[in-house]
Amino acid sequence: MQSISVPLQNRSYPIWIENGLLAKLPELLKPMNQNQKWVIFSQNEIISLYGNNLRESLKSAGFQVELVVLPDGEKAKSLSALEGIFSQLMEMGCDRSSTFLALGGGVVGDAAGFIAATFMRGVDYIQIPTTLLAMVDSSIGGKTGVNLPAGKNLVGVIWQPKAVVIDPKLLESLPEREISSAMGEVIKYGAILDRDIFDLISSNLEDLLKLANPELLTKVIGRCAKLKADVVAEDEREGGKRRILNFGHTIGHALETNFGFDTLRHGEAIAYGMLAAGKLSIEDGRMKNEDFELLEEIIGKLPLPVLPKFDPNDILQIMQRDKKVRGRKIHFVLLEELGKAVIVDDVAKRSIINAMEGL
């Protein structure tokens, strides 16, 4: 089993990675079991695939386990959905000693993490990501959140898990689109932090998309997890370096909000956002054309949906309401070269619109 530490002093925690790890979870969590209530948070499809078996195996190992079914899709991340869930937890007899298990993708992790952070002013939780996107990104670092009509994750808190349990074998049940969408975030790590992993992904993208090489996939997941863990350790609350993880997200999140979260998946939106940020990086005189061409080439290999027609001014308005706006300035992550990113706040609106018009 690969173990990666997220070193945050007294709140440090491990990221465990191994094929078939879900089946070993009762043994893995046994030292943490003090006869408290354990609650699995998940969604219907994941419960059918993994949740019911996990609950039974934990019960057989002496855990007191309950199950909370979250609404499907982004509806799980609405404030209106949470009130009933908090009442449900009270009825189950949960208290400050309870431990929550977030079994699912980014939506489940965000929602369950937010519930853990706010129930009884904070209880322990463990991330068990079932999607590639959650494995490499959202399950690590403690960001939790729910959505508002104005945009994604506008209400939330940073609440670190006690552990992250990654079983790449779970990806075999994912639709192809979920894998290809997540690859946008995987590419992001190489683009901003690690030219070597960028080149490795580029050379093996077809195998990664088809899950044809489990050893390589586990290596890439582990490398992305380590990169994220190191950034979080250096800047937990996103005051400095952690902000570079938002490469592609400034425009990407706005596209996602504009089109609806079902029309454009998160990773797909980020891929388009990275293309736009790459164009801005060239215009800013930071990035060489040949580096942008490599970025464009690898993103071009992803089966992205064609964007519906849109008005860039509408996207710009959404961006101005984003969390990344500070002092009314839109902050962008741009590339100086592949593997090296910088944060700027002086990109002209006309340049932003031009970059979007080229998508």
mmCIF file of N, CA and C in Angstrom, residues 1-90:
data_model
loop_
_atom_site.group_PDB
_atom_site.id
_atom_site.type_symbol
_atom_site.label_atom_id
_atom_site.label_comp_id
_atom_site.label_asym_id
_atom_site.label_seq_id
_atom_site.Cartn_x
_atom_site.Cartn_y
_atom_site.Cartn_z
ATOM 1 N N MET A 1 0.841 -1.202 0.000
ATOM 2 C CA MET A 1 0.000 0.000 0.000
ATOM 3 C C MET A 1 0.878 1.255 0.000
ATOM 4 N N GLN A 2 0.545 2.179 -0.902
ATOM 5 C CA GLN A 2 1.255 3.454 -0.935
ATOM 6 C C GLN A 2 0.636 4.393 0.101
ATOM 7 N N SER A 3 1.469 5.044 0.886
ATOM 8 C CA SER A 3 0.977 5.975 1.901
ATOM 9 C C SER A 3 1.665 7.325 1.721
ATOM 10 N N ILE A 4 0.854 8.366 1.556
ATOM 11 C CA ILE A 4 1.350 9.727 1.366
ATOM 12 C C ILE A 4 0.851 10.565 2.532
ATOM 13 N N SER A 5 1.731 11.319 3.145
ATOM 14 C CA SER A 5 1.329 12.144 4.285
ATOM 15 C C SER A 5 0.952 13.554 3.830
ATOM 16 N N VAL A 6 -0.113 14.076 4.444
ATOM 17 C CA VAL A 6 -0.435 15.502 4.316
ATOM 18 C C VAL A 6 -0.010 16.127 5.650
ATOM 19 N N PRO A 7 1.197 16.693 5.719
ATOM 20 C CA PRO A 7 1.747 17.127 7.005
ATOM 21 C C PRO A 7 1.203 18.480 7.461
ATOM 22 N N LEU A 8 0.264 18.447 8.397
ATOM 23 C CA LEU A 8 -0.354 19.661 8.926
ATOM 24 C C LEU A 8 -0.285 19.664 10.452
ATOM 25 N N GLN A 9 0.893 19.350 10.977
ATOM 26 C CA GLN A 9 1.132 19.316 12.423
ATOM 27 C C GLN A 9 0.128 18.368 13.102
ATOM 28 N N ASN A 10 -0.666 18.875 14.052
ATOM 29 C CA ASN A 10 -1.565 17.967 14.783
ATOM 30 C C ASN A 10 -2.788 17.556 13.964
ATOM 31 N N ARG A 11 -2.907 18.072 12.758
ATOM 32 C CA ARG A 11 -4.027 17.674 11.882
ATOM 33 C C ARG A 11 -3.533 16.930 10.644
ATOM 34 N N SER A 12 -2.326 16.391 10.726
ATOM 35 C CA SER A 12 -1.780 15.604 9.611
ATOM 36 C C SER A 12 -2.617 14.341 9.396
ATOM 37 N N TYR A 13 -2.628 13.870 8.170
ATOM 38 C CA TYR A 13 -3.373 12.638 7.881
ATOM 39 C C TYR A 13 -2.766 11.930 6.681
ATOM 40 N N PRO A 14 -3.048 10.621 6.568
ATOM 41 C CA PRO A 14 -2.488 9.851 5.453
ATOM 42 C C PRO A 14 -3.437 9.777 4.261
ATOM 43 N N ILE A 15 -2.840 9.612 3.088
ATOM 44 C CA ILE A 15 -3.569 9.225 1.878
ATOM 45 C C ILE A 15 -3.105 7.806 1.559
ATOM 46 N N TRP A 16 -4.017 6.846 1.630
ATOM 47 C CA TRP A 16 -3.678 5.457 1.357
ATOM 48 C C TRP A 16 -4.132 5.091 -0.053
ATOM 49 N N ILE A 17 -3.269 4.476 -0.836
ATOM 50 C CA ILE A 17 -3.588 4.132 -2.227
ATOM 51 C C ILE A 17 -3.221 2.682 -2.502
ATOM 52 N N GLU A 18 -4.216 1.923 -2.947
ATOM 53 C CA GLU A 18 -3.954 0.518 -3.321
ATOM 54 C C GLU A 18 -5.182 -0.042 -4.027
ATOM 55 N N ASN A 19 -4.944 -0.845 -5.069
ATOM 56 C CA ASN A 19 -6.050 -1.537 -5.730
ATOM 57 C C ASN A 19 -6.674 -2.546 -4.760
ATOM 58 N N GLY A 20 -7.999 -2.519 -4.650
ATOM 59 C CA GLY A 20 -8.705 -3.442 -3.758
ATOM 60 C C GLY A 20 -8.748 -2.975 -2.306
ATOM 61 N N LEU A 21 -8.403 -1.731 -2.048
ATOM 62 C CA LEU A 21 -8.294 -1.243 -0.672
ATOM 63 C C LEU A 21 -9.650 -1.156 0.036
ATOM 64 N N LEU A 22 -10.719 -0.946 -0.727
ATOM 65 C CA LEU A 22 -12.041 -0.824 -0.093
ATOM 66 C C LEU A 22 -12.395 -2.071 0.713
ATOM 67 N N ALA A 23 -12.003 -3.232 0.197
ATOM 68 C CA ALA A 23 -12.308 -4.486 0.893
ATOM 69 C C ALA A 23 -11.545 -4.608 2.212
ATOM 70 N N LYS A 24 -10.448 -3.863 2.326
ATOM 71 C CA LYS A 24 -9.633 -3.915 3.545
ATOM 72 C C LYS A 24 -9.988 -2.810 4.539
ATOM 73 N N LEU A 25 -11.021 -2.042 4.222
ATOM 74 C CA LEU A 25 -11.330 -0.864 5.036
ATOM 75 C C LEU A 25 -11.644 -1.186 6.504
ATOM 76 N N PRO A 26 -12.432 -2.226 6.813
ATOM 77 C CA PRO A 26 -12.679 -2.524 8.225
ATOM 78 C C PRO A 26 -11.389 -2.735 9.025
ATOM 79 N N GLU A 27 -10.449 -3.434 8.421
ATOM 80 C CA GLU A 27 -9.161 -3.668 9.084
ATOM 81 C C GLU A 27 -8.382 -2.358 9.233
ATOM 82 N N LEU A 28 -8.456 -1.531 8.194
ATOM 83 C CA LEU A 28 -7.725 -0.270 8.177
ATOM 84 C C LEU A 28 -8.263 0.710 9.228
ATOM 85 N N LEU A 29 -9.590 0.704 9.400
ATOM 86 C CA LEU A 29 -10.223 1.665 10.308
ATOM 87 C C LEU A 29 -10.368 1.148 11.743
ATOM 88 N N LYS A 30 -10.043 -0.117 11.942
ATOM 89 C CA LYS A 30 -10.239 -0.729 13.262
ATOM 90 C C LYS A 30 -9.597 0.067 14.403
ATOM 91 N N PRO A 31 -8.352 0.573 14.230
ATOM 92 C CA PRO A 31 -7.752 1.345 15.328
ATOM 93 C C PRO A 31 -8.528 2.620 15.677
ATOM 94 N N MET A 32 -9.356 3.099 14.743
ATOM 95 C CA MET A 32 -10.122 4.333 14.985
ATOM 96 C C MET A 32 -11.489 4.053 15.612
ATOM 97 N N ASN A 33 -11.878 2.795 15.673
ATOM 98 C CA ASN A 33 -13.220 2.453 16.147
ATOM 99 C C ASN A 33 -13.267 2.400 17.673
ATOM 100 N N GLN A 34 -13.976 3.363 18.240
ATOM 101 C CA GLN A 34 -14.141 3.437 19.701
ATOM 102 C C GLN A 34 -15.620 3.295 20.069
ATOM 103 N N ASN A 35 -16.334 2.447 19.311
ATOM 104 C CA ASN A 35 -17.775 2.218 19.510
ATOM 105 C C ASN A 35 -18.623 3.453 19.246
ATOM 106 N N GLN A 36 -18.084 4.393 18.446
ATOM 107 C CA GLN A 36 -18.881 5.558 18.068
ATOM 108 C C GLN A 36 -19.789 5.209 16.891
ATOM 109 N N LYS A 37 -20.694 6.123 16.548
ATOM 110 C CA LYS A 37 -21.511 5.963 15.347
ATOM 111 C C LYS A 37 -20.664 6.280 14.123
ATOM 112 N N TRP A 38 -20.714 5.407 13.147
ATOM 113 C CA TRP A 38 -20.098 5.637 11.851
ATOM 114 C C TRP A 38 -21.220 5.847 10.838
ATOM 115 N N VAL A 39 -21.117 6.876 10.038
ATOM 116 C CA VAL A 39 -22.174 7.166 9.061
ATOM 117 C C VAL A 39 -21.556 7.245 7.668
ATOM 118 N N ILE A 40 -22.062 6.396 6.766
ATOM 119 C CA ILE A 40 -21.639 6.439 5.361
ATOM 120 C C ILE A 40 -22.551 7.418 4.621
ATOM 121 N N PHE A 41 -21.965 8.414 3.982
ATOM 122 C CA PHE A 41 -22.702 9.333 3.116
ATOM 123 C C PHE A 41 -22.418 8.948 1.673
ATOM 124 N N SER A 42 -23.478 8.737 0.900
ATOM 125 C CA SER A 42 -23.268 8.343 -0.486
ATOM 126 C C SER A 42 -24.529 8.634 -1.298
ATOM 127 N N GLN A 43 -24.495 8.258 -2.572
ATOM 128 C CA GLN A 43 -25.641 8.436 -3.465
ATOM 129 C C GLN A 43 -26.086 7.087 -3.995
ATOM 130 N N ASN A 44 -27.307 7.022 -4.495
ATOM 131 C CA ASN A 44 -27.959 5.743 -4.776
ATOM 132 C C ASN A 44 -27.121 4.768 -5.604
ATOM 133 N N GLU A 45 -26.576 5.242 -6.718
ATOM 134 C CA GLU A 45 -25.834 4.330 -7.598
ATOM 135 C C GLU A 45 -24.592 3.781 -6.899
ATOM 136 N N ILE A 46 -23.884 4.649 -6.167
ATOM 137 C CA ILE A 46 -22.667 4.210 -5.475
ATOM 138 C C ILE A 46 -23.011 3.266 -4.336
ATOM 139 N N ILE A 47 -24.149 3.515 -3.692
ATOM 140 C CA ILE A 47 -24.597 2.619 -2.612
ATOM 141 C C ILE A 47 -24.828 1.215 -3.165
ATOM 142 N N SER A 48 -25.473 1.152 -4.346
ATOM 143 C CA SER A 48 -25.718 -0.159 -4.960
ATOM 144 C C SER A 48 -24.412 -0.864 -5.313
ATOM 145 N N LEU A 49 -23.457 -0.093 -5.823
ATOM 146 C CA LEU A 49 -22.189 -0.689 -6.253
ATOM 147 C C LEU A 49 -21.299 -1.073 -5.076
ATOM 148 N N TYR A 50 -21.185 -0.169 -4.088
ATOM 149 C CA TYR A 50 -20.189 -0.366 -3.027
ATOM 150 C C TYR A 50 -20.714 -0.129 -1.612
ATOM 151 N N GLY A 51 -21.692 0.757 -1.478
ATOM 152 C CA GLY A 51 -22.101 1.203 -0.145
ATOM 153 C C GLY A 51 -22.693 0.114 0.722
ATOM 154 N N ASN A 52 -23.584 -0.682 0.159
ATOM 155 C CA ASN A 52 -24.230 -1.745 0.945
ATOM 156 C C ASN A 52 -23.206 -2.773 1.429
ATOM 157 N N ASN A 53 -22.301 -3.166 0.522
ATOM 158 C CA ASN A 53 -21.257 -4.132 0.912
ATOM 159 C C ASN A 53 -20.341 -3.562 1.988
ATOM 160 N N LEU A 54 -20.006 -2.271 1.845
ATOM 161 C CA LEU A 54 -19.132 -1.639 2.836
ATOM 162 C C LEU A 54 -19.814 -1.596 4.202
ATOM 163 N N ARG A 55 -21.091 -1.260 4.212
ATOM 164 C CA ARG A 55 -21.817 -1.199 5.485
ATOM 165 C C ARG A 55 -21.845 -2.573 6.152
ATOM 166 N N GLU A 56 -22.114 -3.604 5.377
ATOM 167 C CA GLU A 56 -22.177 -4.950 5.951
ATOM 168 C C GLU A 56 -20.825 -5.419 6.465
ATOM 169 N N SER A 57 -19.768 -5.111 5.706
ATOM 170 C CA SER A 57 -18.435 -5.544 6.146
ATOM 171 C C SER A 57 -18.004 -4.798 7.410
ATOM 172 N N LEU A 58 -18.374 -3.530 7.525
ATOM 173 C CA LEU A 58 -18.062 -2.778 8.738
ATOM 174 C C LEU A 58 -18.862 -3.305 9.928
ATOM 175 N N LYS A 59 -20.143 -3.608 9.690
ATOM 176 C CA LYS A 59 -20.985 -4.162 10.766
ATOM 177 C C LYS A 59 -20.426 -5.491 11.259
ATOM 178 N N SER A 60 -19.999 -6.314 10.301
ATOM 179 C CA SER A 60 -19.437 -7.617 10.666
ATOM 180 C C SER A 60 -18.161 -7.483 11.490
ATOM 181 N N ALA A 61 -17.473 -6.352 11.305
ATOM 182 C CA ALA A 61 -16.230 -6.116 12.049
ATOM 183 C C ALA A 61 -16.470 -5.375 13.365
ATOM 184 N N GLY A 62 -17.755 -5.179 13.728
ATOM 185 C CA GLY A 62 -18.068 -4.585 15.027
ATOM 186 C C GLY A 62 -18.286 -3.083 15.023
ATOM 187 N N PHE A 63 -18.459 -2.498 13.845
ATOM 188 C CA PHE A 63 -18.728 -1.062 13.761
ATOM 189 C C PHE A 63 -20.237 -0.802 13.861
ATOM 190 N N GLN A 64 -20.626 0.283 14.519
ATOM 191 C CA GLN A 64 -22.019 0.748 14.503
ATOM 192 C C GLN A 64 -22.173 1.673 13.298
ATOM 193 N N VAL A 65 -22.847 1.192 12.263
ATOM 194 C CA VAL A 65 -22.861 1.910 10.987
ATOM 195 C C VAL A 65 -24.276 2.301 10.565
ATOM 196 N N GLU A 66 -24.417 3.552 10.146
ATOM 197 C CA GLU A 66 -25.648 4.059 9.544
ATOM 198 C C GLU A 66 -25.333 4.514 8.123
ATOM 199 N N LEU A 67 -26.396 4.748 7.357
ATOM 200 C CA LEU A 67 -26.228 5.162 5.963
ATOM 201 C C LEU A 67 -27.123 6.361 5.680
ATOM 202 N N VAL A 68 -26.544 7.415 5.102
ATOM 203 C CA VAL A 68 -27.311 8.585 4.680
ATOM 204 C C VAL A 68 -27.233 8.678 3.161
ATOM 205 N N VAL A 69 -28.399 8.706 2.522
ATOM 206 C CA VAL A 69 -28.465 8.791 1.067
ATOM 207 C C VAL A 69 -28.585 10.258 0.672
ATOM 208 N N LEU A 70 -27.580 10.754 -0.023
ATOM 209 C CA LEU A 70 -27.610 12.136 -0.510
ATOM 210 C C LEU A 70 -28.354 12.197 -1.841
ATOM 211 N N PRO A 71 -28.980 13.341 -2.152
ATOM 212 C CA PRO A 71 -29.616 13.484 -3.468
ATOM 213 C C PRO A 71 -28.596 13.278 -4.585
ATOM 214 N N ASP A 72 -29.064 12.852 -5.738
ATOM 215 C CA ASP A 72 -28.163 12.634 -6.868
ATOM 216 C C ASP A 72 -27.675 13.966 -7.445
ATOM 217 N N GLY A 73 -26.502 13.920 -8.037
ATOM 218 C CA GLY A 73 -25.963 15.093 -8.711
ATOM 219 C C GLY A 73 -25.674 16.239 -7.763
ATOM 220 N N GLU A 74 -25.593 17.435 -8.342
ATOM 221 C CA GLU A 74 -25.251 18.634 -7.574
ATOM 222 C C GLU A 74 -26.343 19.034 -6.579
ATOM 223 N N LYS A 75 -27.511 18.410 -6.672
ATOM 224 C CA LYS A 75 -28.581 18.703 -5.702
ATOM 225 C C LYS A 75 -28.128 18.385 -4.283
ATOM 226 N N ALA A 76 -27.185 17.469 -4.160
ATOM 227 C CA ALA A 76 -26.660 17.122 -2.831
ATOM 228 C C ALA A 76 -25.943 18.306 -2.192
ATOM 229 N N LYS A 77 -25.506 19.254 -3.024
ATOM 230 C CA LYS A 77 -24.745 20.399 -2.526
ATOM 231 C C LYS A 77 -25.613 21.655 -2.423
ATOM 232 N N SER A 78 -26.867 21.484 -2.108
ATOM 233 C CA SER A 78 -27.750 22.630 -1.911
ATOM 234 C C SER A 78 -28.064 22.784 -0.428
ATOM 235 N N LEU A 79 -28.181 24.019 0.024
ATOM 236 C CA LEU A 79 -28.486 24.273 1.437
ATOM 237 C C LEU A 79 -29.820 23.665 1.830
ATOM 238 N N SER A 80 -30.760 23.640 0.892
ATOM 239 C CA SER A 80 -32.094 23.103 1.213
ATOM 240 C C SER A 80 -32.031 21.611 1.507
ATOM 241 N N ALA A 81 -31.074 20.906 0.883
ATOM 242 C CA ALA A 81 -30.968 19.456 1.111
ATOM 243 C C ALA A 81 -30.353 19.141 2.468
ATOM 244 N N LEU A 82 -29.586 20.086 3.016
ATOM 245 C CA LEU A 82 -28.820 19.775 4.220
ATOM 246 C C LEU A 82 -29.648 19.752 5.497
ATOM 247 N N GLU A 83 -30.684 20.584 5.555
ATOM 248 C CA GLU A 83 -31.454 20.686 6.797
ATOM 249 C C GLU A 83 -32.030 19.331 7.211
ATOM 250 N N GLY A 84 -32.607 18.633 6.243
ATOM 251 C CA GLY A 84 -33.174 17.317 6.538
ATOM 252 C C GLY A 84 -32.110 16.311 6.948
ATOM 253 N N ILE A 85 -30.922 16.444 6.373
ATOM 254 C CA ILE A 85 -29.832 15.515 6.710
ATOM 255 C C ILE A 85 -29.371 15.720 8.150
ATOM 256 N N PHE A 86 -29.249 16.971 8.582
ATOM 257 C CA PHE A 86 -28.866 17.235 9.972
ATOM 258 C C PHE A 86 -29.891 16.634 10.934
ATOM 259 N N SER A 87 -31.174 16.771 10.606
ATOM 260 C CA SER A 87 -32.231 16.178 11.452
ATOM 261 C C SER A 87 -32.107 14.663 11.482
ATOM 262 N N GLN A 88 -31.786 14.086 10.335
ATOM 263 C CA GLN A 88 -31.606 12.634 10.230
ATOM 264 C C GLN A 88 -30.468 12.164 11.138
ATOM 265 N N LEU A 89 -29.387 12.913 11.169
ATOM 266 C CA LEU A 89 -28.236 12.561 12.016
ATOM 267 C C LEU A 89 -28.613 12.595 13.496
ATOM 268 N N MET A 90 -29.427 13.565 13.882
ATOM 269 C CA MET A 90 -29.881 13.639 15.275
ATOM 270 C C MET A 90 -30.728 12.420 15.622
#
